[in-house]
């Protein structure tokens, strides 16, 4: 009897390899432009010689920063994914900006002028709210009531897109212990931003530590006084858009590595098969959850966010391993992806935060 070998199901990387491109999460008419613009600026952004918003504002002119505000989030997730295949900093900056838009949508507020097209930047300084809700941190900005609003004091340990004339959204806690979500201009008097530089990656994302000293917030700039309800509304888009850039980075790393699939006498073939199967699984799961984020289960969203981060790290490691010395050159795309992936365990919600929530879910 002649032995037969099972036929492996084809992967999207088979088609991508033939087309010398990266597999899409979802197709849309502007996809080639999105990828091209990100690729053209990736090296300069990585070197902090260009801002991600040079690309994002061009996309904003085409309405690509406000996809999926109602119904399926997949159209926006696909844009973030595609940006990440070429430049994680640009994808990350869009995630932070688009999350800010989601915060206004969650409470039915109209968007401030300029937020939709990126001419005004959105900064999500919400890590403390998510940590506080999960019991792994505390809100570090206090709000003292005044006649017409609140006076804020404290610190924001990390936020991104901290450009002048932008809008930041953050949690605060009043002197009576009530928690609120407020919005503050990024150039408000009393906001002292200390830029974070010399990062392994994402140096161009305008990230920093912020000291908050007697910053006045009028009552009209309180987005919500129901923090649990607010977080329940925004968590799925917040996390699914993060999963999108994790998956985009994975796709680029696996595509770059694939020509070396049978290097070293094929000892990495099984690793490729494992990573590509995981990519297919997570692409399907992210697509399912993004199709109806309002109905997405909390545990499912947390798990896909953690799993896509793990895949990005594994894919970037595999790429560096098989590409070899050329990938170790600091300004190579391989090295850039390896550095970008190293950020994911500390990206809020951190790996520890995610694992803690999943353990208790």
Coordinates of C-alpha atoms in Angstrom, one line a residue:
X1 CA 0.0 0.0 0.0
X2 CA 1.4 3.4 -0.9
X3 CA 1.6 5.9 1.9
X4 CA -0.3 9.1 1.5
X5 CA 0.2 12.4 3.2
X6 CA -2.7 14.6 4.2
X7 CA -3.1 17.7 2.1
X8 CA -2.5 20.8 4.2
X9 CA -5.2 23.4 3.9
X10 CA -4.0 26.5 2.0
X11 CA -3.1 29.5 4.0
X12 CA -3.7 33.1 3.0
X13 CA 0.1 33.4 3.0
X14 CA 0.2 31.2 -0.1
X15 CA -1.7 33.7 -2.1
X16 CA 0.1 36.6 -0.4
X17 CA 3.4 35.1 -1.4
X18 CA 2.4 34.8 -5.0
X19 CA 1.3 38.4 -5.0
X20 CA 4.4 39.5 -3.0
X21 CA 2.1 41.2 -0.5
X22 CA 0.7 40.7 3.0
X23 CA -2.7 39.0 3.5
X24 CA -5.6 41.4 4.2
X25 CA -7.8 41.3 7.3
X26 CA -10.6 42.7 5.1
X27 CA -10.5 44.3 1.7
X28 CA -11.6 47.9 0.9
X29 CA -11.0 50.2 -2.0
X30 CA -8.3 52.4 -0.4
X31 CA -6.2 49.5 1.0
X32 CA -3.3 49.9 -1.5
X33 CA -3.1 53.6 -0.7
X34 CA -3.1 53.0 3.1
X35 CA -0.3 50.4 2.8
X36 CA 1.7 52.6 0.5
X37 CA 1.5 55.7 2.6
X38 CA 2.5 53.8 5.7
X39 CA 5.4 52.2 3.9
X40 CA 6.7 55.4 2.5
X41 CA 7.0 57.0 5.9
X42 CA 7.9 54.0 8.0
X43 CA 11.6 54.5 8.2
X44 CA 11.3 58.3 9.0
X45 CA 8.7 57.7 11.6
X46 CA 10.8 54.9 13.2
X47 CA 13.7 57.4 13.4
X48 CA 11.3 60.1 14.8
X49 CA 11.9 62.3 11.8
X50 CA 8.3 62.3 10.9
X51 CA 5.0 62.2 12.7
X52 CA 2.4 59.4 12.2
X53 CA -0.2 62.1 11.7
X54 CA 1.4 63.1 8.4
X55 CA -0.1 59.9 7.1
X56 CA -3.2 59.9 9.3
X57 CA -4.3 63.3 8.2
X58 CA -4.1 62.2 4.5
X59 CA -6.3 59.2 5.5
X60 CA -8.6 61.5 7.4
X61 CA -9.3 63.4 4.2
X62 CA -10.7 60.1 2.8
X63 CA -12.8 59.4 5.9
X64 CA -10.6 56.5 7.0
X65 CA -10.3 57.6 10.6
X66 CA -14.0 57.3 11.4
X67 CA -14.9 53.9 9.9
X68 CA -17.1 51.6 12.0
X69 CA -18.6 54.2 14.3
X70 CA -21.8 52.3 14.1
X71 CA -22.4 48.5 13.6
X72 CA -19.3 46.6 12.5
X73 CA -15.9 47.8 13.6
X74 CA -14.2 45.7 10.9
X75 CA -13.8 48.5 8.4
X76 CA -11.7 50.5 11.0
X77 CA -9.9 47.4 12.3
X78 CA -8.8 46.6 8.7
X79 CA -7.2 50.1 8.3
X80 CA -5.3 49.8 11.6
X81 CA -4.2 46.3 10.7
X82 CA -2.9 47.4 7.3
X83 CA -1.0 50.4 8.8
X84 CA 0.7 48.0 11.3
X85 CA 2.0 45.8 8.4
X86 CA 4.2 48.7 7.5
X87 CA 4.5 51.0 10.6
X88 CA 3.3 50.1 14.1
X89 CA 3.8 53.7 15.3
X90 CA 1.2 54.9 12.7
X91 CA -1.2 52.1 13.5
X92 CA -0.8 52.7 17.3
X93 CA -1.4 56.5 16.8
X94 CA -4.6 55.7 14.9
X95 CA -5.7 53.3 17.6
X96 CA -5.3 56.1 20.3
X97 CA -7.0 58.7 18.1
X98 CA -9.9 56.4 17.1
X99 CA -10.4 55.3 20.7
X100 CA -10.9 59.0 21.6
X101 CA -13.6 59.2 18.9
X102 CA -15.2 56.0 20.4
X103 CA -15.3 57.7 23.8
X104 CA -17.4 60.6 22.5
X105 CA -19.6 58.2 20.6
X106 CA -20.2 56.1 23.8
X107 CA -22.0 59.0 25.4
X108 CA -23.7 60.4 22.3
X109 CA -21.6 63.6 22.2
X110 CA -20.8 65.2 18.8
X111 CA -17.1 65.1 17.9
X112 CA -15.1 68.2 18.6
X113 CA -14.1 70.1 15.5
X114 CA -11.2 68.5 13.7
X115 CA -11.2 65.1 15.4
X116 CA -12.9 63.3 12.5
X117 CA -10.2 64.2 10.0
X118 CA -7.2 64.2 12.3
X119 CA -6.5 67.9 12.1
X120 CA -7.1 67.8 15.9
X121 CA -5.5 64.8 17.6
X122 CA -7.1 62.5 20.1
X123 CA -5.2 61.2 23.1
X124 CA -6.5 58.3 25.3
X125 CA -5.2 58.7 28.8
X126 CA -7.6 55.9 30.0
X127 CA -5.2 53.3 31.3
X128 CA -5.8 54.2 34.9
X129 CA -9.6 53.7 34.5
X130 CA -9.2 50.2 33.1
X131 CA -6.6 49.3 35.8
X132 CA -8.8 50.6 38.6
X133 CA -11.8 48.7 37.3
X134 CA -9.7 45.5 37.2
X135 CA -8.2 46.1 40.6
X136 CA -4.6 46.3 39.3
X137 CA -4.1 50.1 39.7
X138 CA -5.6 53.3 40.9
X139 CA -6.8 56.6 39.3
X140 CA -4.0 59.2 40.1
X141 CA -5.8 62.4 39.1
X142 CA -8.1 64.0 41.7
X143 CA -10.9 66.4 41.0
X144 CA -11.9 69.1 43.5
X145 CA -15.4 70.5 42.8
X146 CA -15.6 74.2 41.9
X147 CA -18.6 76.5 41.2
X148 CA -18.5 75.6 37.5
X149 CA -16.7 72.3 37.3
X150 CA -13.6 70.7 38.7
X151 CA -9.9 71.5 39.5
X152 CA -7.6 68.5 38.6
X153 CA -4.3 67.5 40.2
X154 CA -2.2 64.4 39.9
X155 CA -0.3 62.5 37.3
X156 CA -1.0 60.6 34.1
X157 CA 1.9 58.1 33.9
X158 CA 1.6 57.4 30.2
X159 CA -0.4 58.7 27.3
X160 CA 0.2 59.1 23.6
X161 CA -0.7 61.6 20.8
X162 CA 0.1 64.4 23.2
X163 CA 0.3 67.1 20.5
X164 CA -0.6 70.7 21.1
X165 CA -4.2 71.7 20.5
X166 CA -5.4 68.1 20.9
X167 CA -8.0 66.5 23.1
X168 CA -7.3 64.1 25.9
X169 CA -9.8 61.8 27.7
X170 CA -9.0 60.6 31.2
X171 CA -10.5 59.3 34.4
X172 CA -10.5 61.4 37.6
X173 CA -11.7 60.8 41.2
X174 CA -13.3 63.5 43.3
X175 CA -12.5 64.3 46.8
X176 CA -15.7 62.5 47.8
X177 CA -14.6 59.4 46.0
X178 CA -16.8 59.7 42.9
X179 CA -15.2 58.7 39.6
X180 CA -15.7 60.6 36.4
X181 CA -14.5 60.6 32.8
X182 CA -13.4 64.1 31.6
X183 CA -11.9 65.7 28.5
X184 CA -9.1 68.2 28.6
X185 CA -7.2 70.1 25.9
X186 CA -3.7 68.8 25.6
X187 CA -2.3 72.3 25.9
X188 CA -4.4 73.3 28.9
X189 CA -2.7 75.5 31.4
X190 CA -1.3 73.2 34.2
X191 CA -0.7 70.1 32.0
X192 CA 3.0 69.6 32.0
X193 CA 4.0 66.9 29.5
X194 CA 7.4 65.2 29.8
X195 CA 8.0 63.4 26.5
X196 CA 9.2 59.8 26.6
X197 CA 12.2 59.5 24.3
X198 CA 14.8 56.8 23.5
X199 CA 12.1 54.1 23.4
X200 CA 12.9 50.8 21.7
X201 CA 10.1 51.6 19.2
X202 CA 7.2 54.0 18.8
X203 CA 9.5 57.0 19.6
X204 CA 7.4 59.2 17.2
X205 CA 4.0 58.6 19.0
X206 CA 4.2 61.8 21.1
X207 CA 4.0 59.7 24.3
X208 CA 4.8 61.0 27.7
X209 CA 4.3 61.4 31.4
X210 CA 2.0 64.3 32.4
X211 CA 1.9 66.2 35.6
X212 CA -1.5 67.8 36.2
X213 CA -1.6 70.9 38.4
X214 CA -4.8 72.9 39.0
X215 CA -6.2 72.2 35.6
X216 CA -9.7 73.5 35.3
X217 CA -12.4 71.4 33.7
X218 CA -15.8 72.9 33.2
X219 CA -18.8 70.7 34.0
X220 CA -19.7 70.5 30.3
X221 CA -16.4 68.6 29.7
X222 CA -17.4 65.7 32.0
X223 CA -18.1 62.9 29.5
X224 CA -19.5 60.5 32.0
X225 CA -20.2 60.1 35.7
X226 CA -21.0 56.4 35.2
X227 CA -17.5 55.0 34.8
X228 CA -18.5 51.3 34.9
X229 CA -21.1 51.8 32.2
X230 CA -18.7 53.9 30.1
X231 CA -16.0 51.3 30.3
X232 CA -18.4 48.6 29.3
X233 CA -19.3 50.6 26.2
X234 CA -15.8 51.4 25.1
X235 CA -13.8 48.3 26.1
X236 CA -14.5 46.2 23.0
X237 CA -13.5 48.7 20.4
X238 CA -10.6 49.8 22.5
X239 CA -9.2 46.3 22.8
X240 CA -10.2 45.0 19.3
X241 CA -8.4 47.9 17.6
X242 CA -5.3 47.0 19.7
X243 CA -5.7 43.4 18.5
X244 CA -5.8 44.7 15.0
X245 CA -2.4 46.2 15.1
X246 CA -1.0 43.2 16.8
X247 CA -2.3 41.0 14.0
X248 CA -1.1 43.3 11.3
X249 CA 2.4 43.1 12.7
X250 CA 2.2 39.3 12.8
X251 CA 1.1 39.2 9.2
X252 CA 4.0 41.4 8.0
X253 CA 6.6 39.3 10.0
X254 CA 5.3 36.0 8.7
X255 CA 5.2 37.3 5.1
X256 CA 8.8 38.5 5.4
X257 CA 9.9 35.3 6.9
X258 CA 8.1 32.9 4.5
X259 CA 10.8 32.8 1.8
X260 CA 13.1 31.2 4.5
X261 CA 10.5 28.6 5.4
X262 CA 12.7 25.7 4.5
X263 CA 16.0 27.2 5.6
X264 CA 18.3 25.1 7.8
X265 CA 17.1 21.9 6.2
X266 CA 13.5 22.8 7.1
X267 CA 13.8 22.7 10.9
X268 CA 11.5 25.7 11.1
X269 CA 8.7 24.4 8.9
X270 CA 6.7 23.3 11.9
X271 CA 7.1 26.7 13.5
X272 CA 5.8 28.3 10.4
X273 CA 2.8 26.0 10.3
X274 CA 2.0 26.7 13.9
X275 CA 2.2 30.5 13.5
X276 CA 0.2 30.5 10.3
X277 CA -2.5 28.3 11.8
X278 CA -2.7 30.7 14.8
X279 CA -2.9 33.7 12.4
X280 CA -5.8 32.1 10.6
X281 CA -7.6 31.4 13.8
X282 CA -7.1 34.8 15.3
X283 CA -8.1 36.5 12.0
X284 CA -11.3 34.7 12.0
X285 CA -11.9 35.4 15.7
X286 CA -11.1 39.1 15.4
X287 CA -13.4 39.4 12.3
X288 CA -16.2 37.7 14.3
X289 CA -15.9 40.0 17.3
X290 CA -15.4 43.2 15.3
X291 CA -18.5 42.4 13.2
X292 CA -20.6 43.2 16.3
X293 CA -18.5 44.7 19.0
X294 CA -21.5 45.7 21.1
X295 CA -22.4 42.0 21.5
X296 CA -18.8 40.7 21.9
X297 CA -18.2 38.8 25.1
X298 CA -15.7 40.4 27.5
X299 CA -13.7 37.3 28.0
X300 CA -13.5 36.7 24.2
X301 CA -12.2 40.2 23.6
X302 CA -9.6 40.0 26.4
X303 CA -8.4 36.6 25.0
X304 CA -8.1 37.8 21.4
X305 CA -6.1 40.8 22.6
X306 CA -3.7 38.7 24.6
X307 CA -3.4 36.0 21.9
X308 CA -2.7 38.5 19.1
X309 CA 0.1 40.1 21.2
X310 CA 1.6 36.7 21.8
X311 CA 1.4 35.8 18.1
X312 CA 3.1 39.1 17.1
X313 CA 6.0 38.4 19.5
X314 CA 6.3 34.8 18.2
X315 CA 6.1 35.9 14.5
X316 CA 8.7 38.7 15.0
X317 CA 11.0 36.2 16.7
X318 CA 10.6 33.7 14.0
X319 CA 11.3 36.3 11.3
X320 CA 14.5 37.5 13.0
X321 CA 15.6 33.8 13.5
X322 CA 15.3 32.8 9.8
X323 CA 16.2 36.1 8.2
X324 CA 19.5 36.1 10.1
X325 CA 22.1 38.8 10.2
X326 CA 20.4 41.1 7.8
X327 CA 17.5 41.3 10.2
X328 CA 19.8 42.3 13.1
X329 CA 20.7 45.6 11.4
X330 CA 19.0 48.2 13.5
X331 CA 17.2 50.1 10.6
X332 CA 16.0 47.0 8.9
X333 CA 12.2 46.3 8.7
X334 CA 12.9 43.0 10.5
X335 CA 14.6 44.7 13.4
X336 CA 11.9 47.3 13.5
X337 CA 9.2 44.7 13.8
X338 CA 11.1 42.9 16.5
X339 CA 11.4 46.1 18.5
X340 CA 7.7 47.0 17.9
X341 CA 6.6 43.5 19.1
X342 CA 8.7 44.0 22.3
X343 CA 6.3 46.8 23.3
X344 CA 3.2 44.7 23.4
X345 CA 3.7 43.1 26.9
X346 CA 3.8 46.7 28.4
X347 CA 1.1 48.3 26.2
X348 CA -1.8 49.0 28.5
X349 CA -3.6 46.8 29.2
X350 CA -0.3 45.0 30.0
X351 CA 0.1 41.3 29.8
X352 CA -0.2 41.1 33.5
X353 CA -3.4 43.1 33.5
X354 CA -4.9 40.9 30.8
X355 CA -4.0 37.7 32.5
X356 CA -5.3 38.9 35.8
X357 CA -8.7 39.8 34.2
X358 CA -8.9 36.5 32.3
X359 CA -8.1 34.6 35.5
X360 CA -11.0 36.3 37.3
X361 CA -13.4 36.4 34.4

